[in-house]
Coordinates of C-alpha atoms and ligand atoms in Angstrom, one line a residue:
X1 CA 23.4 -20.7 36.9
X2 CA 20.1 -18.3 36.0
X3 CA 18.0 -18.2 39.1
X4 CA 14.5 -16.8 38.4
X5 CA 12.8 -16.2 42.1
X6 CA 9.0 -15.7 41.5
X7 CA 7.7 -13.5 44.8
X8 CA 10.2 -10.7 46.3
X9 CA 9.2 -10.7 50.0
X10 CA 11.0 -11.9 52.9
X11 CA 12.4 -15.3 51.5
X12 CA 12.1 -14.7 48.2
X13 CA 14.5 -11.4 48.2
X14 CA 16.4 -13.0 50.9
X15 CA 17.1 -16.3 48.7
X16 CA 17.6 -14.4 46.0
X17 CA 20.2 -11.7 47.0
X18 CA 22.2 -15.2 49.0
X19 CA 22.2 -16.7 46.2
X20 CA 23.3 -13.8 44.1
X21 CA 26.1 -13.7 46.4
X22 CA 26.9 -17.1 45.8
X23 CA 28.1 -16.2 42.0
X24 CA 24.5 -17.2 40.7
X25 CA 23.0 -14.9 37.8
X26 CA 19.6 -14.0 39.4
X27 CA 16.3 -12.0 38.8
X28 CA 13.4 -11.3 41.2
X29 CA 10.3 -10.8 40.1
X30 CA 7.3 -9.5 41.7
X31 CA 4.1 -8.4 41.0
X32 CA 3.6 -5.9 43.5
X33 CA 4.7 -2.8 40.8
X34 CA 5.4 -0.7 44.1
X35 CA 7.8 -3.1 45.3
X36 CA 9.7 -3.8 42.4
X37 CA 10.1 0.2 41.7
X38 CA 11.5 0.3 45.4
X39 CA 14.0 -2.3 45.1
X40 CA 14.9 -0.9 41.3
X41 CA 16.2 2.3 43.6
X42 CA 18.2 0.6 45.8
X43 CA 15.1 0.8 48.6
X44 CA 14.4 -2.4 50.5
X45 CA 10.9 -2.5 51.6
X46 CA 11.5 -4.9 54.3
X47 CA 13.6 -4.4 57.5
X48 CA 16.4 -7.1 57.7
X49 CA 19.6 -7.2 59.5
X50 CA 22.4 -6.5 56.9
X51 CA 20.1 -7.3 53.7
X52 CA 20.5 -3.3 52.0
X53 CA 23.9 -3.9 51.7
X54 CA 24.2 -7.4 50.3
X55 CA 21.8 -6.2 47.4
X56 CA 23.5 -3.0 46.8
X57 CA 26.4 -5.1 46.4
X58 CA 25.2 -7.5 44.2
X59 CA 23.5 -5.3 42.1
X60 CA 26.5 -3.2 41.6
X61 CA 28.2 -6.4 40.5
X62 CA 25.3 -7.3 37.9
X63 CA 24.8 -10.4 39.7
X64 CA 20.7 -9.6 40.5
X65 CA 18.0 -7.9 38.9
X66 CA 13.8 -7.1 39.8
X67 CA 11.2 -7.1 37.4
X68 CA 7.6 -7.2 37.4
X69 CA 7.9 -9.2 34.0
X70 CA 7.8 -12.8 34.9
X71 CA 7.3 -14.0 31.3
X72 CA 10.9 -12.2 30.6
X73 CA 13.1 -13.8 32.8
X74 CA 11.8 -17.5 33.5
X75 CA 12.6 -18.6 29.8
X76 CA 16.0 -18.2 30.7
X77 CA 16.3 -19.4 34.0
X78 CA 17.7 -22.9 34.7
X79 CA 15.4 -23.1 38.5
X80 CA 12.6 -21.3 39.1
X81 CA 11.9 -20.7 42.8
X82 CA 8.1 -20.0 44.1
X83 CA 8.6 -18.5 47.3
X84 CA 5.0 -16.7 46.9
X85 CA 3.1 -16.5 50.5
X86 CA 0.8 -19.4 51.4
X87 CA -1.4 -17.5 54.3
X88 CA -4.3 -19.0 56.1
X89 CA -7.5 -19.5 53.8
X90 CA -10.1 -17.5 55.5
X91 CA -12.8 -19.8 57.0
X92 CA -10.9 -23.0 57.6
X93 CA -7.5 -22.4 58.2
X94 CA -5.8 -24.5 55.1
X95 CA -3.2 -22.9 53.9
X96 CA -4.2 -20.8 50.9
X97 CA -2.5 -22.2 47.5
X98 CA -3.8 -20.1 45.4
X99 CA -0.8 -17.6 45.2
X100 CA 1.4 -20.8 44.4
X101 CA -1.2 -22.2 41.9
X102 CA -1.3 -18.6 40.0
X103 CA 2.7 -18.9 39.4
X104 CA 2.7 -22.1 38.3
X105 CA 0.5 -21.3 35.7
X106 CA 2.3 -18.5 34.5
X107 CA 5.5 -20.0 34.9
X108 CA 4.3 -23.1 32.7
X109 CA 2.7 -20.6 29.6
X110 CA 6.5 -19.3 29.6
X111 CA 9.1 -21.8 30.7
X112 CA 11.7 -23.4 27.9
X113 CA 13.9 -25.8 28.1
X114 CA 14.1 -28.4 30.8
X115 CA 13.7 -26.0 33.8
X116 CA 13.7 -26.9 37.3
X117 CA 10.3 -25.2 39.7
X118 CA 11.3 -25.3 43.1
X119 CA 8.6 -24.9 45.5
X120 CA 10.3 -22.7 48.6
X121 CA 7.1 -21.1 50.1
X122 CA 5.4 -23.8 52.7
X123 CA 3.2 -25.6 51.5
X124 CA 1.1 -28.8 52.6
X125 CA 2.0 -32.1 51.5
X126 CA 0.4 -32.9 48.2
X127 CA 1.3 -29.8 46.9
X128 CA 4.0 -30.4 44.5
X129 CA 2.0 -33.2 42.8
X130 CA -0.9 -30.6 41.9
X131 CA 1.8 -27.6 41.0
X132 CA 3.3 -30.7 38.5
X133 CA -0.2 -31.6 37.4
X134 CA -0.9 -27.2 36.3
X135 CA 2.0 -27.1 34.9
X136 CA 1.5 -30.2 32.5
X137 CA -1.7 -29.2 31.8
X138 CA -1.0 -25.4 30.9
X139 CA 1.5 -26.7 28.9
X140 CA 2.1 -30.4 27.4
X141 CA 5.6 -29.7 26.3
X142 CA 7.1 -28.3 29.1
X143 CA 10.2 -30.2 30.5
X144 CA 9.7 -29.3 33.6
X145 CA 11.2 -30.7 37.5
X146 CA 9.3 -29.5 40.4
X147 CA 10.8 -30.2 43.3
X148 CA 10.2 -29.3 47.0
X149 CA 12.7 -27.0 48.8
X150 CA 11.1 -25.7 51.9
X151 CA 13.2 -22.8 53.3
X152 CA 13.9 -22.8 57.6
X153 CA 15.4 -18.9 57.8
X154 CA 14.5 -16.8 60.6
X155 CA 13.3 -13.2 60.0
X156 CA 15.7 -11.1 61.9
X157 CA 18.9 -13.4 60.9
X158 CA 17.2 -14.3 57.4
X159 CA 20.7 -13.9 55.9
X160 CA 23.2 -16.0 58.3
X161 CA 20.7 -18.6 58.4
X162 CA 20.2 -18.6 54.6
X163 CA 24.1 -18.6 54.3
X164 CA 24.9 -21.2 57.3
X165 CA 21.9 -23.6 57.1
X166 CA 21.6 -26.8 59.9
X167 CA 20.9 -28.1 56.7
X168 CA 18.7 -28.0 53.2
X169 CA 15.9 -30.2 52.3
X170 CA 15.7 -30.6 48.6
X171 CA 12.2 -33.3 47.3
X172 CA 12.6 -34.8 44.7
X173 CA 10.7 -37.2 41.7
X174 CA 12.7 -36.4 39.0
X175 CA 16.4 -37.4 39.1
X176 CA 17.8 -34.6 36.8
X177 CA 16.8 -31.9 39.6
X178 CA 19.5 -34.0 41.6
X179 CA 22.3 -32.1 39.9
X180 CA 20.6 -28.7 39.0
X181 CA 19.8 -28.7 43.4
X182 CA 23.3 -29.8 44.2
X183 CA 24.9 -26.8 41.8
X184 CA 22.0 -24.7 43.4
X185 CA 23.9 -24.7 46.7
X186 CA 26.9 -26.0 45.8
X187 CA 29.1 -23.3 48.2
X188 CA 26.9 -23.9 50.9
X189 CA 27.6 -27.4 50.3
X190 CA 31.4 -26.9 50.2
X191 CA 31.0 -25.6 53.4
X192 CA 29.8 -28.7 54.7
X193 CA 26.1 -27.8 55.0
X194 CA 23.8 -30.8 55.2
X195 CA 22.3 -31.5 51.6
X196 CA 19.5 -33.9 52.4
X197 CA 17.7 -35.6 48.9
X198 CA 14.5 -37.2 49.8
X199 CA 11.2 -37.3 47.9
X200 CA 8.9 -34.6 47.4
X201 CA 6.1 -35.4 50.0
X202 CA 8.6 -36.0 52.9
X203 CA 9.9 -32.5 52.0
X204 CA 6.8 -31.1 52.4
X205 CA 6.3 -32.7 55.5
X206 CA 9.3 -32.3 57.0
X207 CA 8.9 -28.4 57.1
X208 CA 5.6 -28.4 58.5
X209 CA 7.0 -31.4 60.8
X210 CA 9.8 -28.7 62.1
X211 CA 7.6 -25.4 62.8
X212 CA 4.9 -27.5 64.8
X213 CA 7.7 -29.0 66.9
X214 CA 9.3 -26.0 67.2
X215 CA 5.9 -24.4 68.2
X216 CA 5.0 -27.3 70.4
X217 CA 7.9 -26.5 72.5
X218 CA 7.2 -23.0 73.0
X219 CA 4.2 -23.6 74.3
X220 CA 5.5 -26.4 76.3
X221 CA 7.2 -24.0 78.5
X222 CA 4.6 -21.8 78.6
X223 CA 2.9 -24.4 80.1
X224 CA 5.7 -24.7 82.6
X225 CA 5.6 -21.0 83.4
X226 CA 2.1 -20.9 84.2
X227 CA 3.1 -23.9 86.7
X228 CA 5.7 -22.0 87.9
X229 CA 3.8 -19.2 89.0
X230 CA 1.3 -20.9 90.5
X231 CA 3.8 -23.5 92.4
X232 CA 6.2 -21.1 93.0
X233 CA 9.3 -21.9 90.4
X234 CA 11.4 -20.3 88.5
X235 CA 10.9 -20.9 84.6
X236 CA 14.5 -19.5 83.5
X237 CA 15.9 -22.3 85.7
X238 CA 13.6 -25.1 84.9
X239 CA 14.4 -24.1 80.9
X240 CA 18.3 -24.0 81.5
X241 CA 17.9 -27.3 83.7
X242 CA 16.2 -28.9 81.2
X243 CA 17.9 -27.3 77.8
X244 CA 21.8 -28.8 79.2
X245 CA 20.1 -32.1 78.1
X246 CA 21.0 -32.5 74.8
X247 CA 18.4 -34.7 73.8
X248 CA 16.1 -31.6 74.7
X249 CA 18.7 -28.5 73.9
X250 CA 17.8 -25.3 75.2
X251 CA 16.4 -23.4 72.2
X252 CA 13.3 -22.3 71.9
X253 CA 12.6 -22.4 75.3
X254 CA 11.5 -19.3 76.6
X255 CA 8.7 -18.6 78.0
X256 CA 6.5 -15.3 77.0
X257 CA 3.3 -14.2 75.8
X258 CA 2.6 -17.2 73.2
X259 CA 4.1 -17.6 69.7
X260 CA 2.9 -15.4 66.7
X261 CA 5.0 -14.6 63.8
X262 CA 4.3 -15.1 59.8
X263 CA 5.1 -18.8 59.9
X264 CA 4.1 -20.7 63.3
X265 CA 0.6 -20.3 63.4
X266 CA -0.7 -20.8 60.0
X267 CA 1.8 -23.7 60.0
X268 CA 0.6 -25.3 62.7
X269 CA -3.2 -25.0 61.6
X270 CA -2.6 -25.8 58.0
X271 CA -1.0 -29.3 59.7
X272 CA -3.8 -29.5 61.5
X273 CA -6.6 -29.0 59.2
X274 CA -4.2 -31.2 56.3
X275 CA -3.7 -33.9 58.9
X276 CA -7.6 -33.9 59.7
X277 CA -8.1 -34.5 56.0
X278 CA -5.5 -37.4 55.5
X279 CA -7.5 -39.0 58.4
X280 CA -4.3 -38.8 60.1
X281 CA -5.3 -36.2 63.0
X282 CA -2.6 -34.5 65.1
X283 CA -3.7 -33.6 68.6
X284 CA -0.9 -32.6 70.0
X285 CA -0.7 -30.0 67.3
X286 CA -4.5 -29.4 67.7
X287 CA -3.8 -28.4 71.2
X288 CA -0.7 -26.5 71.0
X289 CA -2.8 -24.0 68.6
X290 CA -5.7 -24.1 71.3
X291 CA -3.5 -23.2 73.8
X292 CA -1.4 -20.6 72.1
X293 CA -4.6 -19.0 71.1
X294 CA -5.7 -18.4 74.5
X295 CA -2.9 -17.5 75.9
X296 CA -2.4 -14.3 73.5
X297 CA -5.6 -12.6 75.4
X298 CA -5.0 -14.0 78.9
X299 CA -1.4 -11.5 78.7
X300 CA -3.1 -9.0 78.4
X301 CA -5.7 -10.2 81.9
X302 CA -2.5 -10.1 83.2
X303 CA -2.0 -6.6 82.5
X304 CA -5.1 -6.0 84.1
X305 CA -3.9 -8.0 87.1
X306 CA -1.2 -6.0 87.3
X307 CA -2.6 -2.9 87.3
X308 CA -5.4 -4.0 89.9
X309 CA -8.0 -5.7 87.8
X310 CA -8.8 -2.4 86.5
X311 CA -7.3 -0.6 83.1
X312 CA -10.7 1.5 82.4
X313 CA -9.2 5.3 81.6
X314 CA -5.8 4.3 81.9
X315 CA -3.3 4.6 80.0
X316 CA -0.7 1.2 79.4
X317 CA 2.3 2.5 77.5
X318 CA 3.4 -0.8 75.3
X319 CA 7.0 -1.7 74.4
X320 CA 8.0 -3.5 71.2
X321 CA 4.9 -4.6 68.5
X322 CA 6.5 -6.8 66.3
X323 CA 6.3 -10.5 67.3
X324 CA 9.9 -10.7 67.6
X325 CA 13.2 -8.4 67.5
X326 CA 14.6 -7.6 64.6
X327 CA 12.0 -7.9 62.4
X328 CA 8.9 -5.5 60.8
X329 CA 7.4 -7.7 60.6
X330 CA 3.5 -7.7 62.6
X331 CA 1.9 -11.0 61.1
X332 CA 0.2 -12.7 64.1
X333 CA 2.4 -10.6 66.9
X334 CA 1.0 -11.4 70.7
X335 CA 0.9 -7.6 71.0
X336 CA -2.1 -7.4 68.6
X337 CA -4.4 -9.5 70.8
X338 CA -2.5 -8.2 74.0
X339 CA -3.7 -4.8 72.9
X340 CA -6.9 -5.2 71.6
X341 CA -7.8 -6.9 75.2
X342 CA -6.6 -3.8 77.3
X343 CA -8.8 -1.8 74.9
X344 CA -11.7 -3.2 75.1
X345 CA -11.6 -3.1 78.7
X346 CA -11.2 0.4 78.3
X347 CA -7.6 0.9 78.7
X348 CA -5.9 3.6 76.6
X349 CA -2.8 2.5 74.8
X350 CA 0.9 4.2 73.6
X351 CA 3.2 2.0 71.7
X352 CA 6.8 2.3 70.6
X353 CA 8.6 -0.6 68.2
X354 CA 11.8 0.4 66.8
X355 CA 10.9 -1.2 63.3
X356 CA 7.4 -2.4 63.4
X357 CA 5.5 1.0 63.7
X358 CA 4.5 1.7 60.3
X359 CA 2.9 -1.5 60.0
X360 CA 1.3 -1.3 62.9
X361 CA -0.5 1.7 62.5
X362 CA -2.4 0.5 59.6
X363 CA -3.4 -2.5 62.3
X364 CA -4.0 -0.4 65.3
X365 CA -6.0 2.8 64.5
X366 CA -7.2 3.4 68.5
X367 CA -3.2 3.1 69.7
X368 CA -1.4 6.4 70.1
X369 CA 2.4 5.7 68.9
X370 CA 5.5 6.9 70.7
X371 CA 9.2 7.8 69.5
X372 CA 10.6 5.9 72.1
X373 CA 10.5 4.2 75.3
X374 CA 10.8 7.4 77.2
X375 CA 8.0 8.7 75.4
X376 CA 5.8 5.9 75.9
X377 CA 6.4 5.6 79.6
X378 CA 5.1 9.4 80.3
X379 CA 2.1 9.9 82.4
X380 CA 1.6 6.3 82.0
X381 CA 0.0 3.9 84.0
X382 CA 1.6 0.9 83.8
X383 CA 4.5 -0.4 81.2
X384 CA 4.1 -3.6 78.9
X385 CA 7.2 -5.2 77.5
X386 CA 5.9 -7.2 74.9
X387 CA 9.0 -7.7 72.3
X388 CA 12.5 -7.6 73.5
X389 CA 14.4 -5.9 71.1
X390 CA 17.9 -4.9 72.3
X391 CA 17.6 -1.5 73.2
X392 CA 14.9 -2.4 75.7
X393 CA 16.9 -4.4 77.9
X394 CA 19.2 -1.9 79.5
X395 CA 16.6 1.2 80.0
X396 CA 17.2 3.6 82.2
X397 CA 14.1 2.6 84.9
X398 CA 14.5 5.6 87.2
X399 CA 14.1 8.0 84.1
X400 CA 10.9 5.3 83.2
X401 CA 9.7 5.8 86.7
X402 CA 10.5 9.2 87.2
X403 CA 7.8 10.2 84.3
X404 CA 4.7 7.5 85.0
X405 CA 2.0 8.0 86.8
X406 CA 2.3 4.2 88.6
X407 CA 5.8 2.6 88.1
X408 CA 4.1 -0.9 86.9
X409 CA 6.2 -2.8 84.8
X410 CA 4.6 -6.2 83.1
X411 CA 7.7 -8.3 82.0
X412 CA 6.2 -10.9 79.4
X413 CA 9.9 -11.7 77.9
X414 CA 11.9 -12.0 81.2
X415 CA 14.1 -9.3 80.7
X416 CA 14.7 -7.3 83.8
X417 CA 14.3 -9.3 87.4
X418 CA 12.4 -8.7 90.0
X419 CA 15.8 -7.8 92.1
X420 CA 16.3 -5.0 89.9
X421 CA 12.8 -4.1 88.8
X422 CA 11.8 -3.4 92.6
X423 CA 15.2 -1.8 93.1
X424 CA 14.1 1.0 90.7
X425 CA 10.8 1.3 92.8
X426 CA 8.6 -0.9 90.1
X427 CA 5.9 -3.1 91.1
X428 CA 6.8 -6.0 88.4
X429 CA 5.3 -8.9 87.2
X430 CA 7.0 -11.5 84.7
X431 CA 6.4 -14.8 83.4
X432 CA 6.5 -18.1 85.3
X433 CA 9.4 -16.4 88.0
X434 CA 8.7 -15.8 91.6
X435 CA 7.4 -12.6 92.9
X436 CA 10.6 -13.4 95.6
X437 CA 13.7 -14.9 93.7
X438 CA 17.3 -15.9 94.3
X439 CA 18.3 -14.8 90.6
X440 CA 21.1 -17.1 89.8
X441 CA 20.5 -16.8 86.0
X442 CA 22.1 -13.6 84.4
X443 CA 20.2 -11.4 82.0
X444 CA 22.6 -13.1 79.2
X445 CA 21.3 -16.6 80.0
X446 CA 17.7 -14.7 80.1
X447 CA 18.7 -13.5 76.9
X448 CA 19.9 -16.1 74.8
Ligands
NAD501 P1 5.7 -12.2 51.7 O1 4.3 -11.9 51.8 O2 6.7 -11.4 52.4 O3 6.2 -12.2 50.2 C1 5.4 -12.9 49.2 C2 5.6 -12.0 47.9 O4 5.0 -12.7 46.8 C3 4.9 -10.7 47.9 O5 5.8 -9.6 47.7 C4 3.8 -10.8 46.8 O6 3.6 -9.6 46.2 C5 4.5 -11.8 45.9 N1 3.5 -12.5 45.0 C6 2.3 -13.1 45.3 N2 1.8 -13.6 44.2 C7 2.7 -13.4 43.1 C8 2.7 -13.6 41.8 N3 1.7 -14.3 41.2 N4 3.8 -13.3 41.0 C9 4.8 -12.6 41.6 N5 4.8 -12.3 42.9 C10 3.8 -12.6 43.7 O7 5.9 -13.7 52.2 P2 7.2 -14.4 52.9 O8 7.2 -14.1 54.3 O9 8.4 -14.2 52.1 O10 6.8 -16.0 52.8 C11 6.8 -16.6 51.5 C12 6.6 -18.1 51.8 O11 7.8 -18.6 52.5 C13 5.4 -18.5 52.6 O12 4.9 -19.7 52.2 C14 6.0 -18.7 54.0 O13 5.3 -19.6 54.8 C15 7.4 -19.2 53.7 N6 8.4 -19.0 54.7 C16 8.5 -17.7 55.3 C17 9.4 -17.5 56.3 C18 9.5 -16.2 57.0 O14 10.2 -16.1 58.0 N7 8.8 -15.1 56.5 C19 10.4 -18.5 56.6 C20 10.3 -19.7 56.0 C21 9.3 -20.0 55.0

């Protein structure tokens, strides 16, 4: 099949090079000239797990191309993905369509043939009805299917998830895109991958539907953590006690320094605001993006705890930006508002993220970056661990403690215990554990 893939960022290249893999003849186009040029010499201009060599591979095999020149390739093309990014409107917090509305008129002035437009970016419900309505209106005579085919990969495992899906949601109004869908994904199909038809608002929905509830639960055990600390439990244990229910399972929760993240917060407030519209409020979204909110700057009060209610002159070496391992990825990352709080209470600030630095300093022009933890925790006051990528879970802490000026060490992913922290000779603090434990979890259930 001809796949044209109209945006080249995290999905978009990510769907693109899976489905290149799958035997599909596809292009991706961007606009960004930069980006294109980069991916043209084998560069990838996002960090992803194993994603440099899955393109190189494909494009050695002629299976995927780049262009800038969307007018080229979607005459050809049998589906034509938008996977363009739908950010927060600024002002209300709707999600911003105007990316999505821009490619559908282009994609209408060039499309021939009947052609299938598969909306993969997230958008609010309604959506697909208006990109229908542009495209029939740009141009009477196109034969055109748009369906609704919201995409659930993680960044940081963008390409197993792609490739081994819980399943994929495919909204539909026209039944021809039946077949053209089902031939889409046909290997991932073969392997037994849930292939679930339904119409082209419940699509919609059901992604939004998925990131609040997903989101929700976060912050429900944030919630408990902040209980636990102040009655005395142990979060890790509550979350495994409660997760071996399988009605409740025990992803997604573990307890840290609030969600962030390209996805769950716009998400969440684009339901909101869209749900708010429909008359149809959703307060238990509403809240969860309340709380969330808050709980961004009261991490970094509990810095200031830590370090004795005081951060003026001092210097708090950070660990990990990005708002999760694994990623570059610095949309909405806890460490932003984290940061900017120790700052304006005077606090000076060293960072090291293995991935995420480059992004950040464009973000973060009064931080002073690190090349490593080492380097972060010298003549430092007190130690933040904000993201928890691998190589920050086994550090050395004497050589940490050795080199700082007060071994403080602010936990906000769980990662060491207080057992060991102390050991080391670290005043530590954590989330939702007990300042005295009996650890019975190990760091691999903490890490899971
Ligand atoms: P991104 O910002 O990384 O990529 C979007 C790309 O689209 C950019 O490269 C941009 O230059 C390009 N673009 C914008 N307008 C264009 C146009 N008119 N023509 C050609 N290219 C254009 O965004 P992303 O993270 O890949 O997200 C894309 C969509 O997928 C969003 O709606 C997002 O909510 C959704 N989504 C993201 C994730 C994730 O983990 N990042 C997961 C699931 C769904």
């Amino acid at each position: 099949m001809k796949i044209a893939i109209v945006g080249s960022g995290y999905v978009g290249l990510v769907t693109g090079v899976c489905l290149a893999d799958f035997g599909h003849d596809v292009v991706c186009i961007d606009k960004d000239e930069r980006k294109i040029a980069a991916l043209e010499q084998g560069q990838i201009p996002i960090y992803e797990p194993g994603l440099s060599d899955l393109v190189a591979s494909n494009v050695a095999a002629g299976r995927l191309t780049f262009t800038t020149n969307l007018a080229s390739a979607v005459p050809s093309a049998d589906v034509v993905f938008i996977a363009v990014g739908t950010p927060s409107r600024r002002g209300d917090g709707h999600a911003d369509l105007s990316f999505v509305y821009a490619v559908a008129r282009e994609v209408a002035a060039s499309v021939s043939g009947f052609t299938v437009v598969a909306t993969k970016s997230t958008v609010p419900v309604g959506t697909g009805d208006e990109v229908a309505h542009i495209i029939a209106s740009t141009n009477p005579n196109a034969d055109v299917a748009v369906v609704s085919n919201p995409e659930f990969l993680r960044e940081g495992a963008a390409i197993d998830d792609f490739k081994r899906p819980d399943r994929i949601v495919v909204g539909i109004e026209d039944e021809r895109a039946r077949a053209v869908m089902t031939e889409v994904y046909r290997p991932l199909y073969l392997n037994q991958a849930p292939l679930m038809f339904t119409n082209r608002r419940t699509a919609e929905l059901i992604k939004y539907a998925a990131n609040a509830f997903l989101a929700m639960k976060i912050t429900f055990i944030n919630e408990i953590a902040d209980l636990c600390e102040a009655a005395g439990g142990n979060v890790q244990e509550v979350a495994r006690g409660i997760g071996l229910d399988n009605r409740i399972g025990s992803k997604f929760l573990h307890a840290g320094p609030g969600y962030g993240g390209s996805c769950f917060p716009k998400d969440t407030l684009a339901l909101v605001k869209i749900a708010q519209d429909f008359g149809s409020p959703m307060r238990l979204v509403e809240t969860t993006v309340s709380i969330n909110d808050q709980r961004k700057r009261a991490m970094s009060r509990k810095v200031i705890a830590a370090c004795g209610g005081d951060v003026r002159g001092k210097t708090i070496g950070v660990l990990g930006l990005t708002f999760k391992p694994n990623t570059d990825d610095m949309r909405e990352a806890p460490s932003i508002d984290i940061i900017q709080g120790l700052l304006d209470k005077g606090a000076n600030v060293v960072a090291y993220d293995p991935q995420g630095m480059e992004p950040a300093r464009d973000m973060m022009d009064k931080v002073s970056f690190a090349k490593g933890a080492y380097e972060v925790a010298k003549g430092a006051d007190a130690l933040v661990l904000i993201t928890e990528w691998n190589e920050f879970r086994s550090l050395d802490l004497d050589r940490l403690r050795e080199t700082m000026k007060t071994p403080i060490l602010v936990d906000l992913r769980n990662v060491y215990s207080h057992a060991e922290a102390n050991k080391h000779g670290f005043a530590y603090s954590s989330i939702g554990r007990p300042l005295v434990e009996n650890e019975t979890l190990s760091l691999t259930d903490a890490a899971e």
